[in-house]
Amino acid sequence: MNGPVERAREALASGLPPVEVYAALAVGADFRATALAVCDALGIPRADAEHRLRGTEELWGDFAPGDEEFLGELLDLAAVFDVHVTLDEPGEQVRRLMDRSMSALGGIGSGAAFGISRKLATGRLPEAYTVLVGLPVRERGDPARYRAELIAAGELLADWLPPDDQEAAGRVREARERCARRDASGRRPASDTG
């Protein structure tokens, strides 16, 4: 009989997302142990998985049988199942430029910052880029630096994307053009609704 980690690996290999794998395996099982098994199956080191679950201990007692799917969604929202990737040098350069553009915003809401950080850590650079382009530069920010970093990141990102990913290339191109249209204050022109 396969253990929870092996069952999680098989389910993930079949194409199921981690949330669904968690929900299926957690039925009748220890919720926390199931989360660790899914993390292990994803290749997340045990120490990292334990760290991600820290602070969730009080949650476990609040859930009952039948709550597995909801709990899996909460764990996913908390980035427990995120697989961090190591990018090649051009990808790392894009990630660094986007990090610098975030620091030039002059502040960013915690939800937006968390979402962007997740995208950057998991290698979803086009998604992070399009979100960053849509953020406003605050009064204490540096609009010129923000735009310069993002335009440079967009150019490198366009070259970094696989040639067959035309959808992502189109989103990045459109976002880069929106960024270039912003005035020196970092605000969108009145005619720019995107």
PDB file of N, CA, C and O in Angstrom, residues 102 108-120 135:
ATOM      1  N   MET A 102       9.697  47.439  -7.788  1.00  0.00           N
ATOM      2  CA  MET A 102       8.796  47.448  -6.626  1.00  0.00           C
ATOM      3  C   MET A 102       9.299  48.414  -5.561  1.00  0.00           C
ATOM      4  O   MET A 102       8.512  49.132  -4.954  1.00  0.00           O
ATOM      5  N   ILE A 108       3.801  49.654  -1.183  1.00  0.00           N
ATOM      6  CA  ILE A 108       2.921  48.743  -1.898  1.00  0.00           C
ATOM      7  C   ILE A 108       2.086  48.012  -0.858  1.00  0.00           C
ATOM      8  O   ILE A 108       2.583  47.673   0.223  1.00  0.00           O
ATOM      9  N   GLY A 109       0.824  47.797  -1.157  1.00  0.00           N
ATOM     10  CA  GLY A 109      -0.044  47.075  -0.243  1.00  0.00           C
ATOM     11  C   GLY A 109       0.469  45.672   0.018  1.00  0.00           C
ATOM     12  O   GLY A 109       1.057  45.046  -0.856  1.00  0.00           O
ATOM     13  N   SER A 110       0.252  45.176   1.229  1.00  0.00           N
ATOM     14  CA  SER A 110       0.805  43.872   1.597  1.00  0.00           C
ATOM     15  C   SER A 110       0.238  42.751   0.737  1.00  0.00           C
ATOM     16  O   SER A 110       0.955  41.814   0.381  1.00  0.00           O
ATOM     17  N   GLY A 111      -1.036  42.823   0.385  1.00  0.00           N
ATOM     18  CA  GLY A 111      -1.626  41.779  -0.457  1.00  0.00           C
ATOM     19  C   GLY A 111      -0.992  41.746  -1.831  1.00  0.00           C
ATOM     20  O   GLY A 111      -0.663  40.672  -2.353  1.00  0.00           O
ATOM     21  N   ALA A 112      -0.813  42.912  -2.434  1.00  0.00           N
ATOM     22  CA  ALA A 112      -0.188  42.984  -3.751  1.00  0.00           C
ATOM     23  C   ALA A 112       1.270  42.527  -3.676  1.00  0.00           C
ATOM     24  O   ALA A 112       1.745  41.784  -4.533  1.00  0.00           O
ATOM     25  N   ALA A 113       1.970  42.958  -2.632  1.00  0.00           N
ATOM     26  CA  ALA A 113       3.370  42.569  -2.471  1.00  0.00           C
ATOM     27  C   ALA A 113       3.495  41.057  -2.320  1.00  0.00           C
ATOM     28  O   ALA A 113       4.375  40.431  -2.924  1.00  0.00           O
ATOM     29  N   PHE A 114       2.614  40.461  -1.518  1.00  0.00           N
ATOM     30  CA  PHE A 114       2.646  39.005  -1.316  1.00  0.00           C
ATOM     31  C   PHE A 114       2.376  38.280  -2.629  1.00  0.00           C
ATOM     32  O   PHE A 114       3.076  37.337  -2.989  1.00  0.00           O
ATOM     33  N   GLY A 115       1.377  38.734  -3.375  1.00  0.00           N
ATOM     34  CA  GLY A 115       1.043  38.097  -4.640  1.00  0.00           C
ATOM     35  C   GLY A 115       2.174  38.189  -5.647  1.00  0.00           C
ATOM     36  O   GLY A 115       2.499  37.204  -6.326  1.00  0.00           O
ATOM     37  N   ILE A 116       2.779  39.354  -5.743  1.00  0.00           N
ATOM     38  CA  ILE A 116       3.894  39.527  -6.683  1.00  0.00           C
ATOM     39  C   ILE A 116       5.079  38.678  -6.252  1.00  0.00           C
ATOM     40  O   ILE A 116       5.721  38.022  -7.077  1.00  0.00           O
ATOM     41  N   SER A 117       5.372  38.682  -4.965  1.00  0.00           N
ATOM     42  CA  SER A 117       6.495  37.877  -4.459  1.00  0.00           C
ATOM     43  C   SER A 117       6.296  36.403  -4.760  1.00  0.00           C
ATOM     44  O   SER A 117       7.242  35.704  -5.125  1.00  0.00           O
ATOM     45  N   ARG A 118       5.057  35.909  -4.622  1.00  0.00           N
ATOM     46  CA  ARG A 118       4.760  34.512  -4.948  1.00  0.00           C
ATOM     47  C   ARG A 118       5.031  34.241  -6.421  1.00  0.00           C
ATOM     48  O   ARG A 118       5.620  33.225  -6.781  1.00  0.00           O
ATOM     49  N   LYS A 119       4.595  35.144  -7.275  1.00  0.00           N
ATOM     50  CA  LYS A 119       4.793  34.956  -8.715  1.00  0.00           C
ATOM     51  C   LYS A 119       6.284  34.959  -9.056  1.00  0.00           C
ATOM     52  O   LYS A 119       6.754  34.146  -9.854  1.00  0.00           O
ATOM     53  N   LEU A 120       7.034  35.866  -8.442  1.00  0.00           N
ATOM     54  CA  LEU A 120       8.469  35.921  -8.714  1.00  0.00           C
ATOM     55  C   LEU A 120       9.173  34.664  -8.205  1.00  0.00           C
ATOM     56  O   LEU A 120      10.034  34.108  -8.889  1.00  0.00           O
ATOM     57  N   LEU A 135       0.428  48.912 -11.048  1.00  0.00           N
ATOM     58  CA  LEU A 135       0.439  49.528  -9.720  1.00  0.00           C
ATOM     59  C   LEU A 135       0.773  51.019  -9.793  1.00  0.00           C
ATOM     60  O   LEU A 135       1.608  51.433 -10.594  1.00  0.00           O
TER      61      LEU A 135
END
